[in-house]
Amino acid sequence: MTTSMTREQERLRWRSRRGLLEMDLILQRFLDQHLTTLTAAEVRAYDALLQLPDNDFLDLAMGRKGPDDAALVPVLEKIRQS
Amino acid sequence: MALSRQIFDTVIVGGGGSGLRAALQLAEAGHHVAVFSKVFPTRSHTVAAQGGIGASLGNMQEDHWLWHMYDTIKGSDYLGDQDAIEFMCRKAAEVVYELEHFGMPFDRNPDGTIYQRPFGGHSQNFGERPVQRACAAADRTGHAMLHTLYQRNVRAHCQFFVEWMALDLIRDYEGAVVGIVALEMETGQPMIFQAKSTILATGGAGRIYHSSTNAFINTGDGLGMAARAGVPLEDMEFWQFHPTGVAGAGVLITEGVRGEGGILLNSNGERFMERYAPTMKDLASRDVVSRAMDQEIKEGRGVGHEKDHVLLKLDHLGAEVINKRLPGIREIALKFANVDPIREPIPVVPTCHYQMGGIPTNYYGQVVAPRGASGSNEVIPGLYAIGECACVSVHGANRLGTNSLLDLLVFGKSAGDHLCQWLKSNPQHRDLPHDAADRSLERLARLDNAESGENITEVANAMRRTVQHHAGVFRTGKLLREGVEKIREVAERARNTAIKDKSRVFNTARIEALELENLVIVAEATLVAAEARTESRGAQAREDFKDRDDKNWLKHSLWYLEGSRLDYKPVNLQPLTVESFEPKVRVY
Ligand SMILES: Cc1cc2nc3c(=O)[nH]c(=O)nc-3n(C[C@H](O)[C@H](O)[C@H](O)COP(=O)(O)OP(=O)(O)OC[C@H]3O[C@@H](n4cnc5c(N)ncnc54)[C@H](O)[C@@H]3O)c2cc1C
């Protein structure tokens, strides 16, 4: 799998290493299923999510809160379903 | 290959609570400081801490640092060094108030003072009755602490190297540490950072266990760096476990679930805690429950394909109670165990939580090690270690809850203060040795050149399974001896790994291979030290040596990578100003 990944995908994979174990686990599942097929818009949205503090990201990923920005919804749905 | 080089007064490896606290002390004093972190600093594992910071502020009931000191020493099962423990407990109020002034949003009492929570093991008047000592910021204490310290560091012009991985320490011919070699992930290029002093603050290595509450970044890099540079690792046999982590994931299920009536079952559907603790049953103390669970698993009564976990049943509580009193738990079970606790039990297993051992230091954070044949403890010039990667040792054989965040603040600050003085008398950079980067370059060259070899994920899994099975909560000589042999095989395999992707830019496989080398060192230290210690003390519970043995084992173990050799040093039972707390039988 690794060899076929682009550098951009590798970068996203590393940035998905988080301070909270819960986020590591959730993002690992998401990446295993979706990383190689994300659209450019989804990559942008995912990048924005990765900028969030872990606890806020966890609240979104667990569906405890909704995102402020509608552009994040499709990727967030994939994260929640993974 | 000549590497490019940058020069600083101090380089700090780690941007968690301890690294940031030390950095602040130095940067505010005007020193030229660089902080390295594999991830953005506020995403360090400190963010996971929820419970709080222990300090005897006495805001709720009367409290005293001496009582906190007693609780810490007793908690440590008398393996903690009493000079460092006195130092920490006396400084606690000061570092908490400082953090408050930096802007930390602590929970408050109606009168405006910091609210303090109750937490297990904290008592008034030497064990008489519980006291509320934990200062928290809602359930985001670690998060708030990181953000507060990070902002303050930015203001003080501390320089951050984010998404850089430190590879090795550089020691000169006299043994002084003169900097590090670090790798920039974005380019894959290593670089030399020359410094008058280096602080390791890389956090714990909980990922050596298959079941761990630690985030994936907790790979013990600082321990690997120290060990490769000839520095021993202290008390690595002591790891704190939480009884109920979700099997296969590690996410914690709070004790509250058993408080509400959840019970543990083995593969026969038996409520086995009735046998181990007839009165308290599932509500017995953490270590008793963990050990019973692990014993059930070791004796073949575990559940699942690998028979490697037990079950936490709560469906008998009914949907209403679960939804009302344990909503967070249902959410966790659904997400990470794929079961709905309203209908099915949650698979759980004792889960590694905290590393008591680490790089040996004094209470100034200076790394100390026996030197030469005399064996006397000496400072390694230019090297400091703080936080979970260090062993001061304030936690001894068992950490008291909330004392880790306190440890980060007290010893982070103490190392910074000491360095401000030390830099005055050591104003010059020492010369770099000619072979400064050789070790790192050899490690990278091996990975870059290996055409075929062991798969990283497979070796990492073998390591985690070995440590979980052989150095879990329930330990016997036989299990540990087998474990030592197995981990040596794993270590050999780790020396022969290969990665397919040879590119430099953001090569995560390459980073994971380098992390694995560090993890395997920590795993071997753990098994070897645990096998040698023929007693039970704190987190080390041996079935074949059930009692604490102060005559032979009131001492710290020191493990050396070279020859996988063990040495020992005495526990410091002499506090700074008060009388010694003599070892007593530990009953709660
Ligand atoms: C779920 C959980 C809850 C907890 N709750 C509490 C609590 O309530 N109270 C309490 O006192 N303690 C608690 N603890 C323990 C406490 O959180 C940790 O011991 C503490 O945060 C560790 O801080 P640190 O500064 O040593 O390291 P960390 O916060 O782990 O930071 C390590 C830093 O080192 C960097 N790093 C590592 N290796 C390298 C490398 N090779 N190159 C560059 N950078 C590197 C990382 O990027 C990171 O910035 C808890 C622990 C867990 C797991």
XYZ file of C-alpha atoms and ligand atoms in Angstrom:
723
model
C 0.000 0.000 0.000
C 2.717 2.421 1.048
C 4.555 2.383 -2.241
C 1.545 3.523 -4.220
C 0.835 6.485 -1.958
C 1.612 9.964 -3.069
C 3.671 12.308 -0.891
C 0.525 14.306 -0.210
C -1.156 11.189 1.105
C 1.892 10.345 3.225
C 1.783 13.818 4.724
C -1.889 13.401 5.616
C -1.106 10.025 7.133
C 1.560 11.470 9.410
C -0.608 14.427 10.442
C -3.248 11.933 11.445
C -0.992 10.923 14.328
C -2.661 12.626 17.256
C -2.293 13.167 20.975
C -5.481 11.243 21.794
C -5.530 7.505 21.217
C -9.218 7.706 20.253
C -8.336 9.991 17.359
C -5.443 7.772 16.259
C -7.833 4.832 16.050
C -10.643 6.671 14.306
C -8.351 8.258 11.713
C -6.461 5.044 11.087
C -9.719 3.322 10.088
C -10.726 6.273 7.952
C -7.372 6.389 6.149
C -7.294 2.635 5.560
C -10.639 2.902 3.781
C -10.469 6.265 2.071
C -7.001 7.784 1.834
C -6.216 6.767 -1.729
C -9.593 7.859 -3.098
C -10.073 11.282 -1.502
C -10.960 14.055 -3.944
C -9.031 17.327 -3.906
C -11.915 19.024 -2.104
C -11.999 16.260 0.483
C -8.265 16.549 1.039
C -8.697 20.274 1.681
C -11.516 19.599 4.129
C -9.544 16.855 5.876
C -6.545 19.161 6.147
C -8.760 21.725 7.857
C -10.013 19.112 10.315
C -6.440 18.084 11.085
C -5.732 21.662 12.204
C -8.275 21.344 15.012
C -7.312 20.609 18.600
C -7.721 16.901 19.346
C -10.645 17.295 21.720
C -12.651 19.389 19.269
C -11.889 16.963 16.447
C -13.000 14.078 18.673
C -16.316 15.791 19.434
C -16.947 16.154 15.699
C -15.806 12.623 14.866
C -18.042 11.094 17.538
C -20.971 13.184 16.334
C -21.310 15.043 19.627
C -21.174 18.287 17.696
C -21.665 19.399 14.118
C -19.056 21.340 12.120
C -19.351 25.113 11.672
C -18.287 24.832 8.053
C -20.593 22.882 5.723
C -17.640 22.010 3.485
C -16.393 19.647 6.186
C -19.564 17.543 6.278
C -18.792 14.968 3.538
C -15.367 14.025 4.947
C -16.679 14.068 8.475
C -19.424 11.654 7.437
C -16.784 9.287 6.086
C -14.787 9.579 9.293
C -17.874 8.834 11.378
C -18.844 5.842 9.250
C -15.372 4.273 9.113
C 28.483 12.827 4.387
C 28.778 16.284 5.890
C 25.508 17.384 7.401
C 24.394 20.938 7.768
C 24.359 22.246 11.277
C 22.506 24.709 13.464
C 23.589 26.010 16.852
C 21.526 26.660 19.978
C 22.116 27.140 23.688
C 19.683 24.352 24.492
C 17.806 21.850 22.387
C 14.721 20.251 23.899
C 13.422 17.046 22.377
C 9.694 17.002 23.079
C 6.953 19.632 23.066
C 4.635 18.050 25.639
C 3.961 19.524 29.070
C 7.452 18.925 30.411
C 9.351 20.136 27.339
C 7.242 23.277 27.062
C 7.627 24.089 30.760
C 11.420 23.817 30.570
C 11.529 25.769 27.308
C 9.570 28.601 28.863
C 11.959 28.947 31.768
C 14.913 29.195 29.375
C 13.329 31.304 26.658
C 12.019 33.865 29.150
C 15.558 34.163 30.525
C 16.696 35.060 27.017
C 18.376 31.814 26.028
C 18.384 30.549 22.476
C 16.157 27.478 22.682
C 14.910 24.994 20.095
C 12.029 22.599 20.819
C 11.647 19.537 18.587
C 8.420 17.633 18.180
C 7.236 14.832 15.938
C 3.780 16.403 15.919
C 2.415 19.889 16.503
C 3.259 20.566 20.193
C -0.336 20.917 21.384
C -0.986 17.463 19.930
C 1.505 15.878 22.299
C 0.135 13.105 24.448
C -0.226 15.424 27.465
C -3.459 16.479 25.751
C -5.020 13.194 26.918
C -4.769 13.977 30.648
C -8.147 14.708 32.187
C -7.982 14.001 35.906
C -5.886 16.875 37.129
C -2.714 18.144 38.754
C -2.015 17.247 42.375
C -1.038 20.089 44.749
C -1.741 20.596 48.444
C -3.348 24.023 48.031
C -5.821 23.202 50.795
C -8.693 24.944 49.042
C -11.266 22.296 49.970
C -10.021 20.876 53.256
C -6.866 21.454 55.244
C -3.876 20.067 53.376
C -0.093 20.026 53.676
C 2.770 19.204 51.316
C 4.089 16.732 53.891
C 0.873 14.709 53.622
C 1.157 14.776 49.853
C 4.744 13.623 50.262
C 3.652 10.736 52.471
C 0.958 9.657 49.980
C 3.468 9.760 47.134
C 6.079 7.707 49.004
C 3.513 5.157 50.127
C 2.063 5.036 46.610
C 5.550 4.416 45.225
C 5.794 1.362 47.507
C 8.891 3.049 48.990
C 10.885 2.876 45.775
C 10.589 6.631 45.182
C 13.573 8.842 46.032
C 12.533 10.918 49.025
C 14.663 13.970 48.188
C 12.958 14.328 44.810
C 9.525 13.642 46.304
C 9.957 16.333 48.960
C 11.165 18.717 46.271
C 8.120 18.025 44.091
C 5.464 18.202 46.798
C 6.883 21.433 48.260
C 6.999 23.084 44.829
C 3.525 21.923 43.797
C 1.545 24.971 44.910
C 4.048 27.344 43.313
C 3.937 25.691 39.878
C 0.143 25.464 39.914
C -0.225 29.162 40.799
C 2.285 30.036 38.105
C 0.236 28.125 35.576
C -2.830 30.004 36.806
C -1.034 33.293 36.160
C -0.045 32.101 32.693
C -3.773 31.877 31.972
C -4.690 28.255 32.676
C -8.506 28.074 32.966
C -8.729 26.062 36.197
C -12.144 25.107 37.616
C -13.043 27.430 40.480
C -14.841 27.528 43.791
C -17.546 30.158 44.368
C -14.967 32.204 46.317
C -12.673 32.295 43.279
C -10.026 29.860 44.521
C -9.047 26.837 42.408
C -11.527 23.976 42.838
C -9.894 20.641 43.739
C -11.272 17.188 42.937
C -10.974 14.003 44.963
C -8.615 11.378 43.536
C -7.618 7.927 44.780
C -4.604 7.699 47.098
C -4.620 11.331 48.286
C -5.111 11.719 52.033
C -5.093 14.083 54.977
C -2.802 13.570 57.935
C -0.817 10.541 56.718
C -3.607 8.340 55.470
C -6.346 9.315 57.907
C -9.052 10.400 55.469
C -9.329 11.390 51.789
C -8.485 14.920 50.706
C -9.376 16.806 47.496
C -6.056 17.718 45.898
C -6.494 17.536 42.095
C -6.629 20.854 40.191
C -8.384 20.461 36.865
C -9.732 22.396 33.897
C -13.012 20.552 33.247
C -12.102 17.294 31.485
C -9.443 19.052 29.433
C -6.656 19.632 31.933
C -3.802 18.415 29.726
C -5.189 20.218 26.700
C -5.493 23.514 28.588
C -2.019 23.112 30.015
C -0.421 22.538 26.598
C -2.203 25.489 25.031
C -1.333 27.806 27.895
C 2.350 26.859 27.834
C 2.605 26.877 24.051
C 1.205 30.409 23.701
C 3.556 31.650 26.357
C 6.552 30.051 24.614
C 5.652 31.640 21.304
C 5.603 34.990 23.065
C 9.036 34.283 24.554
C 10.450 33.560 21.053
C 11.165 29.925 21.634
C 11.952 28.306 18.282
C 9.915 25.228 17.272
C 10.957 22.452 14.927
C 7.649 20.745 14.237
C 7.491 17.403 12.401
C 11.117 16.766 13.130
C 12.248 13.505 14.654
C 15.324 13.441 16.868
C 17.387 10.362 16.060
C 20.403 10.291 18.368
C 22.361 12.154 21.003
C 25.845 13.365 20.184
C 28.407 12.670 22.934
C 31.962 13.903 22.777
C 35.117 12.031 23.785
C 34.701 13.027 27.414
C 31.136 11.796 27.509
C 29.480 15.210 27.473
C 26.334 15.583 25.360
C 26.869 18.275 22.731
C 23.657 18.119 20.712
C 21.465 15.854 18.628
C 20.955 14.593 15.121
C 17.373 15.128 13.953
C 15.451 14.321 10.800
C 13.107 16.703 9.049
C 10.112 14.661 7.963
C 9.154 16.888 5.088
C 12.529 16.488 3.360
C 13.778 13.293 4.968
C 17.119 15.007 5.589
C 19.057 14.614 8.836
C 20.739 17.645 10.377
C 23.059 18.315 13.306
C 21.918 20.570 16.145
C 24.847 21.586 18.265
C 23.980 22.750 21.772
C 25.538 23.460 25.129
C 22.840 21.359 26.686
C 20.156 18.925 25.588
C 16.893 18.076 27.357
C 15.030 14.870 26.606
C 11.269 15.280 27.141
C 9.917 12.648 24.788
C 7.171 11.177 27.003
C 6.355 7.552 27.702
C 6.785 4.378 25.664
C 3.421 2.768 26.388
C 3.204 1.498 22.819
C 5.439 -1.451 23.735
C 2.219 -3.093 25.000
C -0.434 -4.579 22.751
C -3.083 -2.971 24.882
C -2.147 0.603 25.717
C -3.944 3.844 26.501
C -1.088 5.755 24.893
C -1.325 7.489 21.521
C 0.703 6.055 18.620
C 3.468 8.686 18.994
C 4.502 7.322 22.408
C 7.370 5.213 21.163
C 10.066 5.923 23.735
C 12.408 7.708 21.358
C 14.243 9.533 24.135
C 14.840 6.233 25.932
C 16.252 4.702 22.767
C 18.477 7.742 22.201
C 19.793 7.584 25.758
C 20.352 3.828 25.701
C 22.215 3.943 22.392
C 24.445 6.670 23.850
C 25.400 4.404 26.761
C 23.022 5.867 29.366
C 21.241 3.254 31.517
C 17.450 3.070 31.856
C 16.099 2.984 35.417
C 13.269 0.852 36.886
C 11.848 -0.164 33.524
C 10.010 -3.137 35.041
C 7.388 -0.785 36.511
C 4.393 0.006 34.296
C 1.026 1.124 35.600
C -2.023 -0.687 34.243
C -5.665 0.214 34.119
C -7.911 -2.836 34.477
C -10.444 -2.030 31.794
C -9.227 -0.918 28.402
C -11.286 -1.969 25.364
C -9.595 -5.120 24.026
C -7.745 -4.487 20.783
C -8.134 -0.703 21.078
C -6.894 0.412 24.513
C -9.486 3.137 25.051
C -10.328 3.341 28.749
C -13.614 2.325 30.331
C -13.760 4.203 33.645
C -13.984 2.455 37.000
C -17.397 4.116 37.300
C -18.901 1.327 35.200
C -18.141 -1.237 37.873
C -19.307 1.275 40.458
C -22.694 1.309 38.730
C -22.882 -2.486 38.871
C -20.925 -3.717 35.817
C -19.340 -7.148 36.397
C -16.419 -9.044 34.876
C -16.906 -12.505 33.334
C -14.484 -15.140 32.033
C -15.023 -17.591 29.155
C -17.164 -19.821 31.393
C -19.447 -16.894 32.096
C -18.175 -16.967 35.664
C -18.033 -13.803 37.773
C -14.440 -14.585 38.673
C -13.805 -11.599 40.956
C -15.864 -13.399 43.610
C -12.966 -15.832 43.944
C -10.199 -13.199 44.125
C -11.921 -10.599 46.302
C -14.953 -12.126 48.026
C -16.002 -8.880 49.711
C -15.203 -6.142 47.214
C -15.583 -8.357 44.140
C -15.513 -6.219 40.969
C -14.916 -3.093 43.032
C -11.584 -4.220 44.471
C -8.625 -1.893 43.881
C -7.186 -1.436 40.399
C -4.166 -3.683 40.865
C -6.199 -6.532 42.368
C -8.739 -6.458 39.537
C -6.033 -6.192 36.849
C -4.093 -9.115 38.267
C -7.183 -11.312 38.540
C -8.167 -10.556 34.945
C -4.681 -11.346 33.683
C -4.538 -14.563 35.704
C -7.846 -15.713 34.191
C -6.415 -15.052 30.740
C -3.094 -16.795 31.485
C -4.936 -19.832 32.838
C -6.897 -20.214 29.617
C -10.222 -18.703 30.659
C -9.929 -15.706 28.371
C -12.501 -14.906 25.698
C -12.183 -14.452 21.926
C -10.132 -16.161 19.163
C -6.891 -15.642 21.017
C -8.534 -16.049 24.444
C -6.832 -12.778 25.276
C -9.500 -10.734 27.063
C -12.450 -10.989 29.460
C -15.917 -9.460 29.351
C -17.443 -6.509 31.148
C -21.178 -7.113 31.387
C -23.626 -4.312 32.038
C -26.750 -5.232 30.069
C -28.390 -6.320 33.351
C -28.394 -2.658 34.399
C -30.966 -1.952 31.718
C -31.056 0.569 28.878
C -32.315 3.358 31.076
C -29.454 3.252 33.597
C -26.853 2.854 30.861
C -28.198 5.751 28.809
C -28.624 7.972 31.792
C -25.569 7.280 33.901
C -23.037 5.879 31.412
C -23.697 7.530 28.053
C -19.991 8.076 27.323
C -19.311 4.394 27.903
C -21.979 3.273 25.475
C -20.484 5.634 22.884
C -16.978 4.210 23.428
C -18.185 0.605 23.310
C -20.089 1.195 20.081
C -17.206 3.021 18.442
C -14.182 1.041 19.586
C -15.488 -2.416 20.525
C -18.341 -2.543 18.049
C -20.755 -3.751 20.703
C -23.812 -2.176 22.281
C -23.468 -2.646 26.032
C -27.243 -2.524 26.377
C -27.273 -5.950 24.737
C -23.733 -7.368 24.776
C -20.749 -7.344 27.132
C -17.683 -5.183 26.342
C -14.394 -7.051 25.708
C -11.804 -5.631 28.118
C -8.204 -6.295 29.108
C -5.682 -4.787 31.577
C -4.168 -1.913 29.665
C -0.805 -0.210 30.013
C -1.187 3.386 31.073
C 1.985 4.900 32.494
C 5.730 4.293 32.549
C 7.259 4.749 35.993
C 10.855 4.100 34.929
C 13.010 6.066 32.531
C 16.241 7.982 32.117
C 17.844 8.404 35.576
C 18.039 12.002 36.794
C 18.439 14.066 39.951
C 15.825 16.658 40.915
C 17.473 19.290 38.762
C 16.702 17.101 35.773
C 20.375 16.319 35.193
C 20.938 12.816 33.887
C 23.027 10.803 36.333
C 24.672 7.437 35.861
C 27.341 5.383 37.610
C 30.703 6.154 36.109
C 33.626 3.808 35.829
C 34.388 0.973 38.212
C 33.767 3.065 41.334
C 30.073 3.008 40.481
C 29.462 6.416 42.033
C 26.601 8.370 40.554
C 27.797 11.159 38.299
C 26.163 13.800 36.182
C 26.448 13.418 32.416
C 27.476 16.941 31.392
C 25.011 18.680 29.103
C 22.221 16.104 29.345
C 18.866 16.556 31.106
C 15.675 14.503 31.064
C 12.202 15.441 32.323
C 8.617 14.190 32.245
C 7.478 10.644 31.632
C 10.717 9.677 29.851
C 12.715 10.510 32.994
C 13.017 8.653 36.291
C 13.728 11.167 39.077
C 12.321 8.989 40.772
C 9.120 10.396 42.274
C 6.795 7.588 41.201
C 8.953 4.669 42.329
C 7.146 1.396 41.737
C 3.717 2.980 41.306
C 2.531 6.462 40.399
C -0.113 8.283 42.376
C -2.820 9.726 40.084
C -2.294 13.441 39.214
C 1.382 13.312 40.132
C 2.512 13.027 36.539
C 1.271 16.417 35.376
C 2.794 17.803 38.554
C 6.082 16.083 37.734
C 6.092 17.749 34.273
C 5.686 21.217 35.752
C 8.031 20.889 38.717
C 10.922 19.183 36.987
C 10.433 21.033 33.701
C 10.835 24.263 35.602
C 13.624 22.912 37.792
C 15.650 21.777 34.764
C 15.137 25.195 33.164
C 16.249 26.995 36.317
C 19.260 24.773 36.774
C 20.273 25.268 33.172
C 20.060 29.049 33.455
C 22.765 28.788 36.131
C 24.714 26.036 34.399
C 24.888 27.979 31.148
C 26.570 30.834 33.033
C 29.463 28.612 34.065
C 29.470 26.732 30.748
C 29.166 29.568 28.241
C 31.031 27.881 25.376
C 29.900 25.220 22.962
C 32.087 22.164 23.147
C 33.531 20.889 19.871
C 31.553 18.297 17.961
C 33.319 14.948 17.728
C 34.315 13.853 14.213
C 31.863 10.984 14.276
C 28.999 13.179 15.524
C 26.354 11.935 13.114
C 27.725 8.470 12.361
C 25.287 6.461 14.415
C 22.247 8.160 12.903
C 23.620 7.987 9.396
C 24.308 4.278 9.784
C 20.762 3.681 10.960
C 19.362 5.586 8.001
C 21.746 3.959 5.525
C 20.739 0.503 6.685
C 17.076 1.289 6.038
C 17.727 3.055 2.775
C 19.897 0.233 1.431
C 18.151 -2.910 2.665
C 16.608 -4.637 -0.365
C 14.664 -7.157 1.627
C 14.047 -7.940 5.254
C 11.525 -8.092 8.037
C 8.227 -6.243 7.757
C 7.897 -3.356 10.245
C 4.259 -4.024 11.176
C 4.880 -7.717 11.763
C 7.891 -7.128 13.993
C 6.021 -4.417 15.899
C 3.095 -6.780 16.465
C 5.408 -9.547 17.645
C 6.970 -7.112 20.102
C 3.619 -5.906 21.471
C 2.246 -9.428 21.865
C 5.414 -10.544 23.625
C 5.431 -7.676 26.094
C 1.684 -7.937 26.744
C 1.832 -11.661 27.393
C 5.129 -11.926 29.237
C 5.381 -8.615 31.097
C 1.705 -7.980 31.816
C 0.183 -7.585 35.233
C 0.492 -11.232 36.225
C 4.174 -12.172 36.188
C 6.045 -15.396 36.931
C 9.709 -16.312 36.546
C 8.876 -18.757 33.782
C 6.773 -16.266 31.815
C 9.456 -13.618 32.156
C 12.339 -15.915 31.193
C 10.482 -16.996 28.066
C 9.687 -13.360 27.415
C 13.340 -12.339 27.597
C 14.235 -14.974 25.028
C 11.397 -13.995 22.739
C 12.100 -10.286 22.929
C 15.733 -10.920 21.987
C 14.523 -12.709 18.880
C 12.260 -9.751 18.154
C 15.175 -7.358 18.687
C 17.229 -9.341 16.198
C 14.380 -9.132 13.685
C 14.124 -5.386 14.319
C 17.773 -5.049 13.292
C 16.864 -6.604 9.941
C 13.815 -4.657 8.910
C 13.368 -3.318 5.395
C 11.012 -0.794 3.883
C 9.854 -0.795 0.279
C 9.365 2.927 -0.035
C 12.815 4.504 -0.372
C 11.727 8.069 -0.918
C 12.762 10.759 1.537
C 9.799 13.100 1.571
C 7.307 12.345 4.361
C 8.224 8.705 4.373
C 6.130 7.469 7.282
C 7.358 3.891 6.873
C 10.899 5.094 7.442
C 9.839 7.000 10.555
C 7.974 3.978 11.900
C 11.030 1.803 11.344
C 13.134 4.244 13.363
C 10.502 4.346 16.106
C 10.417 0.564 16.230
C 14.138 0.471 17.036
C 13.401 2.612 20.109
C 10.376 0.575 21.184
C 12.299 -2.673 21.035
C 15.022 -1.273 23.300
C 12.405 -0.298 25.893
C 10.700 -3.685 25.586
C 13.934 -5.562 26.219
C 14.807 -3.354 29.208
C 11.347 -4.033 30.668
C 11.534 -7.806 30.377
C 15.123 -8.141 31.572
C 14.603 -5.899 34.611
C 11.292 -7.577 35.509
C 12.785 -11.050 35.258
C 15.675 -10.125 37.544
C 13.539 -8.503 40.255
C 12.445 -11.435 42.406
C 9.915 -9.581 44.540
C 6.526 -7.937 44.243
C 6.485 -4.173 44.681
C 4.007 -1.636 43.336
C 3.256 -2.419 39.725
C 5.561 -5.443 39.624
C 3.449 -8.355 40.882
C 5.243 -11.709 40.783
C 3.265 -14.843 41.439
C 6.435 -16.676 42.507
C 7.664 -13.888 44.825
C 4.529 -12.443 46.329
C 6.062 -10.156 48.941
C 8.026 -6.982 48.885
C 11.624 -7.755 49.840
C 13.216 -4.619 51.296
C 16.317 -6.504 52.407
C 17.355 -7.354 48.865
C 15.318 -5.146 46.579
C 14.990 -1.679 48.063
C 17.015 -0.496 45.080
C 16.616 0.906 41.589
C 17.500 -1.214 38.602
C 19.654 0.207 35.809
C 19.593 -1.525 32.429
C 22.326 -0.965 29.825
C 21.768 -1.624 26.158
C 25.342 -2.815 25.728
C 25.288 -6.467 26.681
C 21.702 -6.031 27.978
C 23.337 -5.760 31.399
C 21.758 -4.842 34.737
C 23.186 -2.801 37.567
C 21.553 -1.357 40.683
C 21.674 1.774 42.813
C 20.213 2.457 46.254
C 16.907 4.242 46.820
C 17.405 7.659 48.385
C 15.456 7.403 51.638
C 16.772 10.760 52.870
C 14.462 13.717 52.206
C 15.840 17.274 51.961
C 14.664 18.686 55.294
C 12.252 16.299 57.005
C 12.719 12.888 58.546
C 12.804 9.796 56.397
C 9.607 7.813 55.820
C 10.705 4.282 56.655
C 9.265 1.478 54.519
C 6.071 0.040 55.991
C 3.652 -2.594 54.796
C 1.361 -0.883 52.298
C -2.314 -1.236 53.164
C -5.143 0.999 52.033
C -5.403 8.743 28.981
C -4.403 9.357 29.929
C -4.845 10.186 30.949
C -3.926 10.756 31.851
N -4.388 11.569 32.846
C -3.515 12.126 33.716
C -3.970 12.996 34.764
O -5.153 13.276 34.890
N -3.059 13.513 35.626
C -1.722 13.225 35.519
O -0.949 13.721 36.338
N -1.261 12.435 34.518
C -2.125 11.872 33.632
N -1.641 11.055 32.629
C -0.192 10.928 32.420
C 0.369 12.197 31.763
O -0.582 12.712 30.870
C 1.667 11.939 30.998
O 2.545 11.235 31.808
C 2.324 13.244 30.579
O 1.413 14.044 29.876
C 3.587 13.059 29.759
O 4.086 14.338 29.388
P 5.527 14.533 28.732
O 5.804 15.981 28.645
O 6.506 13.702 29.470
O 5.407 13.883 27.300
P 4.315 13.996 26.114
O 3.199 14.897 26.403
O 4.005 12.589 25.738
O 5.146 14.670 24.961
C 6.217 14.046 24.312
C 6.742 14.978 23.259
O 7.939 14.462 22.713
C 7.898 14.547 21.315
N 8.780 13.510 20.789
C 8.829 12.207 21.118
N 9.805 11.602 20.450
C 10.388 12.532 19.680
C 11.463 12.515 18.746
N 12.127 11.396 18.451
N 11.798 13.662 18.118
C 11.119 14.814 18.376
N 10.109 14.886 19.263
C 9.754 13.751 19.892
C 6.451 14.386 20.968
O 6.186 14.905 19.684
C 5.812 15.201 22.079
O 5.850 16.567 21.747
C -2.547 10.468 31.718
C -2.117 9.647 30.694
C -3.018 9.075 29.809
C -2.526 8.139 28.751
